[in-house]
Each structure stands twice: as structure tokens, then as C-alpha cells.
Amino acid sequence: MEVYTDKTINILFKENKLELILKFFQNKIKLGEKINQSFFNRLLIGLEKNQDYETLLTSYSHASDNSCISIHEQTITIVIRTYLEINNLHDAFLTLTKLDESQIKKRTLILFFNYYYLNGKVDEIYEFYISNLKGKFVLNNEDYNKLLNVIFINNRKDLYFKLIGNIQGKKIIFEYPINTNFSINGCYLNQKNQCSNCNNKIKRINLSISERKILLSNLKNSYLTSDTDKELFKKFVKFVKNINNIKIVIDGGNILYFGDRKINFNSYHKLNLIIKKVLKKYDPKHVLLIIHNRHKTFIKKNFNSGVSQKIEDILKEWETKIKVYYTPFNMNDDWFIVYAGIIYHNSLIISNDLMKDHKFKIGQEIDFEDLFSKWVEISRIEFNFKNKKYNFNNTELSFPNSFSMRVQKNGDHYHIPSINGKWVCVHNI
């Protein structure tokens, strides 16, 4: 038997010489040798790309029957995808049983979900969603659109009203189908956020007290891992408890780095403009600026005496007008901003940071991931300087909507956000 090195095998894969790779694989099967999992998966993917499904399934069967491979989630996913491609649903489900429940990922289960969708199997896709996906995995907008579309196309109001109860509060932008007998009313919102079809007001969905507690608990458990961090953060928690009725939390660092992505005198000027803009609308005692300590400590080190004096004067003005908290070294100031924004009910944070990293950290549990997104959606004020002119008149603050772009029930109608600013309005009968 010809001996292939790893380098040779990689070259054969790149050149798509699957016949030679198959011979190498089959010889190892005959000898009862263990097969490298990565190699085997690459072989299956190559056969799948070539649509050689028969050889793929035969190769998997031989390797499995001869105990030459260990059961691996990626391998099982490829095999299931192949069975579904040839409409062999029975063997696809049989293959799924090879995995322990703890090994099953969304990417594997979504293959069955998509199969039912493509084949218009409305009862099957709904039951599969309820039994295998709901409350276990995070579904995205595309997933929910598939589920809603197949229900609407098949005019299944019974399933629609079952589903709508499960997805209330979720952020879904529904591209509803044209070819349906379902009673769909595309509608717009007027200036009072009322539906143009049913006249019900679309509401803002706030976080409950228990949901806020979940996020705060996740924040502490995810980030405050050392005793030092815990002690330093306790000082901030105490600070927060001693000041009441904060309505605006300003992400100082995000504004300082805006545009130039470096700290200079203009950075402090921009932050000063934002603060002045805020104080035109809010009482100073309701405003909290959170900024890292280095932006105060290193002023004299980073600037000449004239500039450093100007910056220090700006800082003193902030400290006398509004609440200011300097976050400690070796700690991410985002932790403090998020905590303050959540602990002060109905407060808003000024930041252009989408905080995607924190979404997955703080929202590490299935149901909680969307909680963080919902909080950011109703709490974040974006800022900008029109035409890159850094003066008061060109300083812009974009407040969050007074309503939530989420599935909701209003009166006796359900509303689902749709494309181009439209909503779908369906009467609850």
C-alpha cells in the first residue's frame, strides 16, 4: 500500500483527487486502522460537493461498522444532510440517534427544520420547532421567517395563533408571502405609534425587574472573576446606590475615541459637546458620566502644559455639574456602563457601541441572549457630529424608538414588524 504523508493528503484534497483519497481510505478500512476524524470529514465534504452521495454514505457505513471512526457531531451532520438531500428522512433521523443529547447542536437540527420548510410540511415543521428547537436554541430572523411563511402560505390560522404566543417580544422582521389566503393587513404607524389598520398603539417592551436581575447576575458572574475585581466593583455599586434618579449614562470612552480612534484634545472637546447637548434637555443631577481613570491620570503625561490645563479645566467643569465616575485600571469600563444602565430603570446610555461581545457573555443562556439585545435596543442613544464638524449645532443625539420593533399583542390584534417600515396586523379571532 502506498504511504501518504499528511502533506501529500492535503495536496490531493486541494487537487480534488478523491479517487486516490478513497483508495487510501478503503485500504485503512481493510486493515481495521483508526481513521483521523478531520481527514474523514474532509473526505465526506468532498464527496458531498461532487454530489457522490452513494459513495459518501457507503464510506460512512464501512467506517462506522468497522469501528474505524468515533462518533463525531460534524460527521453525523454531514451524513444527515446527505440523507435529506436524497429525501431519506427515516435514515436521517436514525443517524441523529447516534449522538447523545448533549452533542446535538442547532446546525444539525436546523437541517430537518429546513427540509420541512422546503417541502412545505407545515404540521411537521411546527411540531419539530416545538419539540426540538423552542427554548433550547436561539433561532434567528431567517428561521422565524421560514416558520411563519409556511404557516401563512398554508393558511393555518390555528398554528399561527399557537406560534404567536411563543414568539411575543422577539425581534423578527417578517417578509410575509404574497401568495396566501391568510388575512394579512400590511400597515404603517402614525405619529402616535398607532396601527393604520386597527388603530391600536404599538408599545415599547421594557425589561421586567426579574429580567434586569438576570442580566446583572450574568454580568457579575461572567466578568468579576477575581477578588480584586469584585472589591473594586463593590465600590462602584456603593456609589450607584448613593445617587438616585439617573436618567442618562454617558459612555465617555466611546465618545473620546470616536472618529480619530485616538485620544487628543479634540476627544475631550467632542465629549464636552455631547454633555452640553444632554444638559439642554436633562437636569445635571440626572446625568452620570462613566470614564476610565487613565483619561484623567495621564493628561499631563500625554499633553503639553497648555493643552493639559485646558483638559483639566474641562474635567473640573464636568465634576461640578454632573456625576462622574472614573473606572479603575485593568477593568473594562463597559462593565460599569452596562451595570449602571440596567440598574437605573428606564435610564438611557449614550454610546455608539453595539456591545455585541457582551451580548454573548452576559446572555450566555438561551433565553437570556435576546434579553441583552432587547435592553440595548430600548436604552441606547447614538451620537454623531454632522459633516464631521465638532460644534454644538452639529452635535446629534438619536434616541431609541418610543416603541419596540418586536412581535406584540395590542388589543385584539397581533403585530409583527415587517420590511420597509411596515407591520403585519392580524386580528385575533
PDB file of C-alpha atoms in Angstrom, residues 112-398:
ATOM      1  CA  PHE A 112     -34.606  18.869   9.491  1.00  0.00           C
ATOM      2  CA  PHE A 113     -36.321  22.224  10.026  1.00  0.00           C
ATOM      3  CA  ASN A 114     -35.164  23.438   6.592  1.00  0.00           C
ATOM      4  CA  TYR A 115     -36.164  20.145   4.975  1.00  0.00           C
ATOM      5  CA  TYR A 116     -39.734  20.527   6.206  1.00  0.00           C
ATOM      6  CA  TYR A 117     -39.765  24.157   5.089  1.00  0.00           C
ATOM      7  CA  LEU A 118     -38.550  23.405   1.559  1.00  0.00           C
ATOM      8  CA  ASN A 119     -41.135  20.649   1.224  1.00  0.00           C
ATOM      9  CA  GLY A 120     -43.976  22.759   2.623  1.00  0.00           C
ATOM     10  CA  LYS A 121     -44.587  20.383   5.539  1.00  0.00           C
ATOM     11  CA  VAL A 122     -46.433  22.788   7.806  1.00  0.00           C
ATOM     12  CA  ASP A 123     -47.501  20.421  10.609  1.00  0.00           C
ATOM     13  CA  GLU A 124     -44.123  18.721  10.675  1.00  0.00           C
ATOM     14  CA  ILE A 125     -42.082  21.929  10.826  1.00  0.00           C
ATOM     15  CA  TYR A 126     -44.249  23.329  13.607  1.00  0.00           C
ATOM     16  CA  GLU A 127     -44.065  20.151  15.689  1.00  0.00           C
ATOM     17  CA  PHE A 128     -40.311  19.923  15.114  1.00  0.00           C
ATOM     18  CA  TYR A 129     -39.915  23.533  16.259  1.00  0.00           C
ATOM     19  CA  ILE A 130     -41.925  22.901  19.437  1.00  0.00           C
ATOM     20  CA  SER A 131     -40.228  19.593  20.297  1.00  0.00           C
ATOM     21  CA  ASN A 132     -36.621  20.260  19.345  1.00  0.00           C
ATOM     22  CA  LEU A 133     -35.857  23.975  18.985  1.00  0.00           C
ATOM     23  CA  LYS A 134     -38.131  26.114  21.151  1.00  0.00           C
ATOM     24  CA  GLY A 135     -36.444  27.082  24.399  1.00  0.00           C
ATOM     25  CA  LYS A 136     -33.341  25.055  23.529  1.00  0.00           C
ATOM     26  CA  PHE A 137     -31.645  27.027  20.780  1.00  0.00           C
ATOM     27  CA  VAL A 138     -31.608  30.646  19.636  1.00  0.00           C
ATOM     28  CA  LEU A 139     -33.403  31.000  16.313  1.00  0.00           C
ATOM     29  CA  ASN A 140     -32.557  33.879  14.007  1.00  0.00           C
ATOM     30  CA  ASN A 141     -34.776  36.076  11.856  1.00  0.00           C
ATOM     31  CA  GLU A 142     -34.448  33.763   8.836  1.00  0.00           C
ATOM     32  CA  ASP A 143     -35.584  30.761  10.883  1.00  0.00           C
ATOM     33  CA  TYR A 144     -38.703  32.502  12.157  1.00  0.00           C
ATOM     34  CA  ASN A 145     -39.494  33.806   8.675  1.00  0.00           C
ATOM     35  CA  LYS A 146     -39.450  30.264   7.301  1.00  0.00           C
ATOM     36  CA  LEU A 147     -41.786  29.069  10.027  1.00  0.00           C
ATOM     37  CA  LEU A 148     -44.187  31.977   9.601  1.00  0.00           C
ATOM     38  CA  ASN A 149     -44.110  31.773   5.805  1.00  0.00           C
ATOM     39  CA  VAL A 150     -45.047  28.104   5.614  1.00  0.00           C
ATOM     40  CA  ILE A 151     -47.873  28.718   8.108  1.00  0.00           C
ATOM     41  CA  PHE A 152     -49.188  31.701   6.141  1.00  0.00           C
ATOM     42  CA  ILE A 153     -48.896  30.012   2.733  1.00  0.00           C
ATOM     43  CA  ASN A 154     -50.887  27.041   4.029  1.00  0.00           C
ATOM     44  CA  ASN A 155     -53.455  29.366   5.633  1.00  0.00           C
ATOM     45  CA  ARG A 156     -53.026  27.683   9.018  1.00  0.00           C
ATOM     46  CA  LYS A 157     -54.508  30.201  11.420  1.00  0.00           C
ATOM     47  CA  ASP A 158     -54.623  27.560  14.139  1.00  0.00           C
ATOM     48  CA  LEU A 159     -50.842  27.186  14.073  1.00  0.00           C
ATOM     49  CA  TYR A 160     -50.317  30.918  13.682  1.00  0.00           C
ATOM     50  CA  PHE A 161     -52.138  31.715  16.907  1.00  0.00           C
ATOM     51  CA  LYS A 162     -50.288  28.915  18.701  1.00  0.00           C
ATOM     52  CA  LEU A 163     -46.957  30.237  17.447  1.00  0.00           C
ATOM     53  CA  ILE A 164     -47.602  33.918  18.062  1.00  0.00           C
ATOM     54  CA  GLY A 165     -47.906  33.283  21.787  1.00  0.00           C
ATOM     55  CA  ASN A 166     -44.429  31.710  21.778  1.00  0.00           C
ATOM     56  CA  ILE A 167     -42.721  34.498  19.867  1.00  0.00           C
ATOM     57  CA  GLN A 168     -44.200  37.578  21.525  1.00  0.00           C
ATOM     58  CA  GLY A 169     -41.433  40.005  22.405  1.00  0.00           C
ATOM     59  CA  LYS A 170     -38.986  38.553  19.864  1.00  0.00           C
ATOM     60  CA  LYS A 171     -37.239  40.747  17.308  1.00  0.00           C
ATOM     61  CA  ILE A 172     -38.475  39.421  13.974  1.00  0.00           C
ATOM     62  CA  ILE A 173     -38.670  41.310  10.685  1.00  0.00           C
ATOM     63  CA  PHE A 174     -41.267  39.332   8.754  1.00  0.00           C
ATOM     64  CA  GLU A 175     -41.217  39.279   4.935  1.00  0.00           C
ATOM     65  CA  TYR A 176     -44.721  37.946   4.510  1.00  0.00           C
ATOM     66  CA  PRO A 177     -45.674  35.957   1.380  1.00  0.00           C
ATOM     67  CA  ILE A 178     -47.913  37.385  -1.323  1.00  0.00           C
ATOM     68  CA  ASN A 179     -49.421  34.030  -2.361  1.00  0.00           C
ATOM     69  CA  THR A 180     -51.570  33.365   0.694  1.00  0.00           C
ATOM     70  CA  ASN A 181     -55.241  33.437   1.600  1.00  0.00           C
ATOM     71  CA  PHE A 182     -54.318  34.426   5.128  1.00  0.00           C
ATOM     72  CA  SER A 183     -55.961  37.675   6.205  1.00  0.00           C
ATOM     73  CA  ILE A 184     -52.856  39.872   6.334  1.00  0.00           C
ATOM     74  CA  ASN A 185     -53.034  43.617   6.682  1.00  0.00           C
ATOM     75  CA  GLY A 186     -49.856  45.485   5.905  1.00  0.00           C
ATOM     76  CA  CYS A 187     -49.910  48.643   7.978  1.00  0.00           C
ATOM     77  CA  TYR A 188     -47.874  51.663   8.989  1.00  0.00           C
ATOM     78  CA  LEU A 189     -47.631  53.530  12.273  1.00  0.00           C
ATOM     79  CA  ASN A 190     -48.777  57.121  12.599  1.00  0.00           C
ATOM     80  CA  GLN A 191     -47.008  59.758  14.698  1.00  0.00           C
ATOM     81  CA  LYS A 192     -48.722  58.404  17.807  1.00  0.00           C
ATOM     82  CA  ASN A 193     -47.389  54.882  17.065  1.00  0.00           C
ATOM     83  CA  GLN A 194     -50.886  53.667  16.194  1.00  0.00           C
ATOM     84  CA  CYS A 195     -51.514  50.923  13.638  1.00  0.00           C
ATOM     85  CA  SER A 196     -53.133  52.306  10.474  1.00  0.00           C
ATOM     86  CA  ASN A 197     -55.314  49.188  10.261  1.00  0.00           C
ATOM     87  CA  CYS A 198     -56.645  48.568  13.788  1.00  0.00           C
ATOM     88  CA  ASN A 199     -55.727  51.878  15.448  1.00  0.00           C
ATOM     89  CA  ASN A 200     -54.103  50.068  18.390  1.00  0.00           C
ATOM     90  CA  LYS A 201     -50.927  51.613  19.754  1.00  0.00           C
ATOM     91  CA  ILE A 202     -47.662  49.722  19.291  1.00  0.00           C
ATOM     92  CA  LYS A 203     -45.978  49.646  22.674  1.00  0.00           C
ATOM     93  CA  ARG A 204     -42.466  49.762  23.983  1.00  0.00           C
ATOM     94  CA  ILE A 205     -41.471  46.466  25.616  1.00  0.00           C
ATOM     95  CA  ASN A 206     -39.416  47.193  28.722  1.00  0.00           C
ATOM     96  CA  LEU A 207     -37.442  44.709  30.770  1.00  0.00           C
ATOM     97  CA  SER A 208     -39.113  43.446  33.914  1.00  0.00           C
ATOM     98  CA  ILE A 209     -37.392  43.666  37.288  1.00  0.00           C
ATOM     99  CA  SER A 210     -36.648  39.927  37.181  1.00  0.00           C
ATOM    100  CA  GLU A 211     -35.124  40.232  33.689  1.00  0.00           C
ATOM    101  CA  ARG A 212     -32.879  43.069  34.865  1.00  0.00           C
ATOM    102  CA  LYS A 213     -31.759  40.949  37.814  1.00  0.00           C
ATOM    103  CA  ILE A 214     -30.855  38.130  35.421  1.00  0.00           C
ATOM    104  CA  LEU A 215     -28.670  40.439  33.318  1.00  0.00           C
ATOM    105  CA  LEU A 216     -26.965  41.949  36.368  1.00  0.00           C
ATOM    106  CA  SER A 217     -26.289  38.496  37.786  1.00  0.00           C
ATOM    107  CA  ASN A 218     -24.858  37.308  34.467  1.00  0.00           C
ATOM    108  CA  LEU A 219     -22.656  40.401  34.258  1.00  0.00           C
ATOM    109  CA  LYS A 220     -21.144  39.756  37.682  1.00  0.00           C
ATOM    110  CA  ASN A 221     -20.710  36.018  37.101  1.00  0.00           C
ATOM    111  CA  SER A 222     -19.173  36.476  33.637  1.00  0.00           C
ATOM    112  CA  TYR A 223     -16.733  39.304  34.307  1.00  0.00           C
ATOM    113  CA  LEU A 224     -15.989  39.677  38.015  1.00  0.00           C
ATOM    114  CA  THR A 225     -13.876  36.569  38.419  1.00  0.00           C
ATOM    115  CA  SER A 226     -11.035  37.836  40.624  1.00  0.00           C
ATOM    116  CA  ASP A 227     -11.268  39.036  44.223  1.00  0.00           C
ATOM    117  CA  THR A 228      -9.663  42.338  43.205  1.00  0.00           C
ATOM    118  CA  ASP A 229     -12.267  42.981  40.519  1.00  0.00           C
ATOM    119  CA  LYS A 230     -15.066  42.107  42.921  1.00  0.00           C
ATOM    120  CA  GLU A 231     -13.796  44.540  45.561  1.00  0.00           C
ATOM    121  CA  LEU A 232     -13.302  47.367  43.066  1.00  0.00           C
ATOM    122  CA  PHE A 233     -16.735  46.792  41.589  1.00  0.00           C
ATOM    123  CA  LYS A 234     -18.302  46.857  45.071  1.00  0.00           C
ATOM    124  CA  LYS A 235     -17.122  50.476  45.361  1.00  0.00           C
ATOM    125  CA  PHE A 236     -18.996  51.308  42.174  1.00  0.00           C
ATOM    126  CA  VAL A 237     -22.138  49.515  43.365  1.00  0.00           C
ATOM    127  CA  LYS A 238     -21.986  51.570  46.565  1.00  0.00           C
ATOM    128  CA  PHE A 239     -21.511  54.753  44.526  1.00  0.00           C
ATOM    129  CA  VAL A 240     -24.536  53.878  42.397  1.00  0.00           C
ATOM    130  CA  LYS A 241     -26.710  53.205  45.451  1.00  0.00           C
ATOM    131  CA  ASN A 242     -25.912  56.642  46.836  1.00  0.00           C
ATOM    132  CA  ILE A 243     -27.117  58.558  43.789  1.00  0.00           C
ATOM    133  CA  ASN A 244     -30.716  58.341  42.677  1.00  0.00           C
ATOM    134  CA  ASN A 245     -32.775  59.072  39.617  1.00  0.00           C
ATOM    135  CA  ILE A 246     -30.043  58.860  36.976  1.00  0.00           C
ATOM    136  CA  LYS A 247     -31.651  59.178  33.549  1.00  0.00           C
ATOM    137  CA  ILE A 248     -28.594  59.417  31.290  1.00  0.00           C
ATOM    138  CA  VAL A 249     -25.419  57.306  31.445  1.00  0.00           C
ATOM    139  CA  ILE A 250     -22.628  58.547  29.160  1.00  0.00           C
ATOM    140  CA  ASP A 251     -20.040  56.126  27.754  1.00  0.00           C
ATOM    141  CA  GLY A 252     -17.094  58.518  27.969  1.00  0.00           C
ATOM    142  CA  GLY A 253     -14.523  56.250  26.338  1.00  0.00           C
ATOM    143  CA  ASN A 254     -16.680  55.524  23.303  1.00  0.00           C
ATOM    144  CA  ILE A 255     -17.085  59.250  22.638  1.00  0.00           C
ATOM    145  CA  LEU A 256     -13.415  60.071  23.293  1.00  0.00           C
ATOM    146  CA  TYR A 257     -12.280  57.560  20.659  1.00  0.00           C
ATOM    147  CA  PHE A 258     -14.996  58.492  18.149  1.00  0.00           C
ATOM    148  CA  GLY A 259     -13.692  59.358  14.682  1.00  0.00           C
ATOM    149  CA  ASP A 260      -9.944  59.595  15.232  1.00  0.00           C
ATOM    150  CA  ARG A 261      -9.670  56.347  17.239  1.00  0.00           C
ATOM    151  CA  LYS A 262      -7.025  58.070  19.366  1.00  0.00           C
ATOM    152  CA  ILE A 263      -7.004  60.429  22.321  1.00  0.00           C
ATOM    153  CA  ASN A 264      -6.235  64.089  21.672  1.00  0.00           C
ATOM    154  CA  PHE A 265      -7.643  67.428  22.772  1.00  0.00           C
ATOM    155  CA  ASN A 266     -10.426  67.088  20.218  1.00  0.00           C
ATOM    156  CA  SER A 267     -11.548  63.906  22.012  1.00  0.00           C
ATOM    157  CA  TYR A 268     -12.365  65.861  25.169  1.00  0.00           C
ATOM    158  CA  HIS A 269     -13.939  68.618  23.089  1.00  0.00           C
ATOM    159  CA  LYS A 270     -16.301  66.076  21.474  1.00  0.00           C
ATOM    160  CA  LEU A 271     -17.272  64.618  24.837  1.00  0.00           C
ATOM    161  CA  ASN A 272     -17.834  68.135  26.165  1.00  0.00           C
ATOM    162  CA  LEU A 273     -20.190  68.869  23.255  1.00  0.00           C
ATOM    163  CA  ILE A 274     -22.194  65.714  23.984  1.00  0.00           C
ATOM    164  CA  ILE A 275     -22.504  66.654  27.659  1.00  0.00           C
ATOM    165  CA  LYS A 276     -23.632  70.187  26.783  1.00  0.00           C
ATOM    166  CA  LYS A 277     -26.205  68.746  24.385  1.00  0.00           C
ATOM    167  CA  VAL A 278     -27.517  66.432  27.100  1.00  0.00           C
ATOM    168  CA  LEU A 279     -27.754  69.259  29.634  1.00  0.00           C
ATOM    169  CA  LYS A 280     -30.025  71.186  27.284  1.00  0.00           C
ATOM    170  CA  LYS A 281     -32.636  68.500  27.918  1.00  0.00           C
ATOM    171  CA  TYR A 282     -31.755  66.919  31.273  1.00  0.00           C
ATOM    172  CA  ASP A 283     -31.111  68.196  34.767  1.00  0.00           C
ATOM    173  CA  PRO A 284     -27.368  67.807  35.600  1.00  0.00           C
ATOM    174  CA  LYS A 285     -28.181  65.741  38.697  1.00  0.00           C
ATOM    175  CA  HIS A 286     -29.749  63.108  36.420  1.00  0.00           C
ATOM    176  CA  VAL A 287     -26.599  62.641  34.307  1.00  0.00           C
ATOM    177  CA  LEU A 288     -23.778  60.159  35.024  1.00  0.00           C
ATOM    178  CA  LEU A 289     -20.522  60.126  33.044  1.00  0.00           C
ATOM    179  CA  ILE A 290     -18.506  56.908  33.255  1.00  0.00           C
ATOM    180  CA  ILE A 291     -14.953  57.258  32.014  1.00  0.00           C
ATOM    181  CA  HIS A 292     -11.736  55.306  32.533  1.00  0.00           C
ATOM    182  CA  ASN A 293      -9.292  56.637  35.098  1.00  0.00           C
ATOM    183  CA  ARG A 294      -6.445  56.812  32.572  1.00  0.00           C
ATOM    184  CA  HIS A 295      -8.230  59.639  30.742  1.00  0.00           C
ATOM    185  CA  LYS A 296      -7.679  61.758  33.851  1.00  0.00           C
ATOM    186  CA  THR A 297      -4.450  60.338  35.271  1.00  0.00           C
ATOM    187  CA  PHE A 298      -2.324  60.524  32.120  1.00  0.00           C
ATOM    188  CA  ILE A 299      -3.305  64.007  30.920  1.00  0.00           C
ATOM    189  CA  LYS A 300      -0.033  65.688  31.923  1.00  0.00           C
ATOM    190  CA  LYS A 301       1.973  62.774  30.558  1.00  0.00           C
ATOM    191  CA  ASN A 302       0.275  62.815  27.150  1.00  0.00           C
ATOM    192  CA  PHE A 303      -0.160  66.563  26.536  1.00  0.00           C
ATOM    193  CA  ASN A 304       1.883  69.735  26.897  1.00  0.00           C
ATOM    194  CA  SER A 305       1.164  72.040  29.824  1.00  0.00           C
ATOM    195  CA  GLY A 306      -1.153  74.358  27.882  1.00  0.00           C
ATOM    196  CA  VAL A 307      -3.360  71.585  26.494  1.00  0.00           C
ATOM    197  CA  SER A 308      -3.337  69.565  29.727  1.00  0.00           C
ATOM    198  CA  GLN A 309      -4.537  72.617  31.661  1.00  0.00           C
ATOM    199  CA  LYS A 310      -7.441  73.091  29.237  1.00  0.00           C
ATOM    200  CA  ILE A 311      -8.429  69.422  29.585  1.00  0.00           C
ATOM    201  CA  GLU A 312      -8.192  69.550  33.379  1.00  0.00           C
ATOM    202  CA  ASP A 313     -10.455  72.606  33.365  1.00  0.00           C
ATOM    203  CA  ILE A 314     -12.988  70.683  31.267  1.00  0.00           C
ATOM    204  CA  LEU A 315     -12.875  67.749  33.714  1.00  0.00           C
ATOM    205  CA  LYS A 316     -13.388  70.056  36.695  1.00  0.00           C
ATOM    206  CA  GLU A 317     -16.402  71.591  34.969  1.00  0.00           C
ATOM    207  CA  TRP A 318     -17.914  68.125  34.446  1.00  0.00           C
ATOM    208  CA  GLU A 319     -17.224  67.125  38.052  1.00  0.00           C
ATOM    209  CA  THR A 320     -19.018  70.202  39.383  1.00  0.00           C
ATOM    210  CA  LYS A 321     -22.032  69.900  37.061  1.00  0.00           C
ATOM    211  CA  ILE A 322     -22.791  66.199  36.699  1.00  0.00           C
ATOM    212  CA  LYS A 323     -21.987  62.876  38.363  1.00  0.00           C
ATOM    213  CA  VAL A 324     -18.655  61.439  37.194  1.00  0.00           C
ATOM    214  CA  TYR A 325     -17.213  58.002  37.931  1.00  0.00           C
ATOM    215  CA  TYR A 326     -13.660  57.078  36.928  1.00  0.00           C
ATOM    216  CA  THR A 327     -13.338  53.335  36.382  1.00  0.00           C
ATOM    217  CA  PRO A 328     -10.196  51.586  37.723  1.00  0.00           C
ATOM    218  CA  PHE A 329      -7.238  50.289  35.762  1.00  0.00           C
ATOM    219  CA  ASN A 330      -7.296  46.718  34.432  1.00  0.00           C
ATOM    220  CA  MET A 331     -11.089  46.691  34.309  1.00  0.00           C
ATOM    221  CA  ASN A 332     -13.293  47.217  31.265  1.00  0.00           C
ATOM    222  CA  ASP A 333     -15.360  50.392  31.659  1.00  0.00           C
ATOM    223  CA  ASP A 334     -18.150  48.696  29.658  1.00  0.00           C
ATOM    224  CA  TRP A 335     -18.966  46.594  32.740  1.00  0.00           C
ATOM    225  CA  PHE A 336     -19.706  49.734  34.721  1.00  0.00           C
ATOM    226  CA  ILE A 337     -21.701  51.355  31.920  1.00  0.00           C
ATOM    227  CA  VAL A 338     -23.869  48.282  31.389  1.00  0.00           C
ATOM    228  CA  TYR A 339     -24.435  47.848  35.118  1.00  0.00           C
ATOM    229  CA  ALA A 340     -25.476  51.484  35.570  1.00  0.00           C
ATOM    230  CA  GLY A 341     -27.713  51.401  32.500  1.00  0.00           C
ATOM    231  CA  ILE A 342     -29.549  48.338  33.800  1.00  0.00           C
ATOM    232  CA  ILE A 343     -29.734  49.236  37.498  1.00  0.00           C
ATOM    233  CA  TYR A 344     -31.270  52.642  36.813  1.00  0.00           C
ATOM    234  CA  HIS A 345     -34.691  51.693  35.455  1.00  0.00           C
ATOM    235  CA  ASN A 346     -35.660  53.490  32.244  1.00  0.00           C
ATOM    236  CA  SER A 347     -32.291  55.232  32.012  1.00  0.00           C
ATOM    237  CA  LEU A 348     -30.593  55.700  28.639  1.00  0.00           C
ATOM    238  CA  ILE A 349     -26.934  55.233  27.715  1.00  0.00           C
ATOM    239  CA  ILE A 350     -25.142  57.404  25.159  1.00  0.00           C
ATOM    240  CA  SER A 351     -22.840  55.172  23.119  1.00  0.00           C
ATOM    241  CA  ASN A 352     -22.288  54.022  19.552  1.00  0.00           C
ATOM    242  CA  ASP A 353     -21.003  50.689  20.848  1.00  0.00           C
ATOM    243  CA  LEU A 354     -23.335  47.841  19.824  1.00  0.00           C
ATOM    244  CA  MET A 355     -21.872  45.767  22.679  1.00  0.00           C
ATOM    245  CA  LYS A 356     -22.053  42.533  20.670  1.00  0.00           C
ATOM    246  CA  ASP A 357     -19.331  40.911  22.772  1.00  0.00           C
ATOM    247  CA  HIS A 358     -21.385  41.438  25.914  1.00  0.00           C
ATOM    248  CA  LYS A 359     -24.489  40.018  24.264  1.00  0.00           C
ATOM    249  CA  PHE A 360     -22.855  36.602  24.152  1.00  0.00           C
ATOM    250  CA  LYS A 361     -21.086  36.931  27.505  1.00  0.00           C
ATOM    251  CA  ILE A 362     -23.928  38.309  29.596  1.00  0.00           C
ATOM    252  CA  GLY A 363     -26.533  36.409  27.617  1.00  0.00           C
ATOM    253  CA  GLN A 364     -24.826  33.038  27.682  1.00  0.00           C
ATOM    254  CA  GLU A 365     -28.064  31.173  28.393  1.00  0.00           C
ATOM    255  CA  ILE A 366     -30.535  30.584  25.547  1.00  0.00           C
ATOM    256  CA  ASP A 367     -33.380  32.726  26.833  1.00  0.00           C
ATOM    257  CA  PHE A 368     -31.103  35.475  28.103  1.00  0.00           C
ATOM    258  CA  GLU A 369     -29.248  36.230  24.885  1.00  0.00           C
ATOM    259  CA  ASP A 370     -32.185  38.137  23.487  1.00  0.00           C
ATOM    260  CA  LEU A 371     -32.738  39.920  26.807  1.00  0.00           C
ATOM    261  CA  PHE A 372     -29.489  41.828  26.407  1.00  0.00           C
ATOM    262  CA  SER A 373     -30.357  42.796  22.827  1.00  0.00           C
ATOM    263  CA  LYS A 374     -33.756  43.998  23.993  1.00  0.00           C
ATOM    264  CA  TRP A 375     -32.144  46.135  26.682  1.00  0.00           C
ATOM    265  CA  VAL A 376     -29.677  47.730  24.220  1.00  0.00           C
ATOM    266  CA  GLU A 377     -32.487  48.364  21.745  1.00  0.00           C
ATOM    267  CA  ILE A 378     -34.583  50.416  24.179  1.00  0.00           C
ATOM    268  CA  SER A 379     -31.702  52.031  26.067  1.00  0.00           C
ATOM    269  CA  ARG A 380     -29.020  53.203  23.630  1.00  0.00           C
ATOM    270  CA  ILE A 381     -28.766  56.774  22.330  1.00  0.00           C
ATOM    271  CA  GLU A 382     -26.461  57.063  19.311  1.00  0.00           C
ATOM    272  CA  PHE A 383     -24.432  60.210  18.724  1.00  0.00           C
ATOM    273  CA  ASN A 384     -22.929  61.863  15.669  1.00  0.00           C
ATOM    274  CA  PHE A 385     -21.306  65.096  14.537  1.00  0.00           C
ATOM    275  CA  LYS A 386     -22.922  66.201  11.300  1.00  0.00           C
ATOM    276  CA  ASN A 387     -20.475  66.677   8.418  1.00  0.00           C
ATOM    277  CA  LYS A 388     -17.672  65.940  10.917  1.00  0.00           C
ATOM    278  CA  LYS A 389     -17.993  69.471  12.283  1.00  0.00           C
ATOM    279  CA  TYR A 390     -17.378  69.483  16.001  1.00  0.00           C
ATOM    280  CA  ASN A 391     -19.624  72.251  17.265  1.00  0.00           C
ATOM    281  CA  PHE A 392     -22.808  72.365  19.320  1.00  0.00           C
ATOM    282  CA  ASN A 393     -25.217  72.790  16.396  1.00  0.00           C
ATOM    283  CA  ASN A 394     -23.766  69.796  14.554  1.00  0.00           C
ATOM    284  CA  THR A 395     -23.883  67.534  17.606  1.00  0.00           C
ATOM    285  CA  GLU A 396     -26.669  64.991  17.095  1.00  0.00           C
ATOM    286  CA  LEU A 397     -28.277  62.541  19.512  1.00  0.00           C
ATOM    287  CA  SER A 398     -30.518  59.798  18.102  1.00  0.00           C
TER     288      SER A 398
END
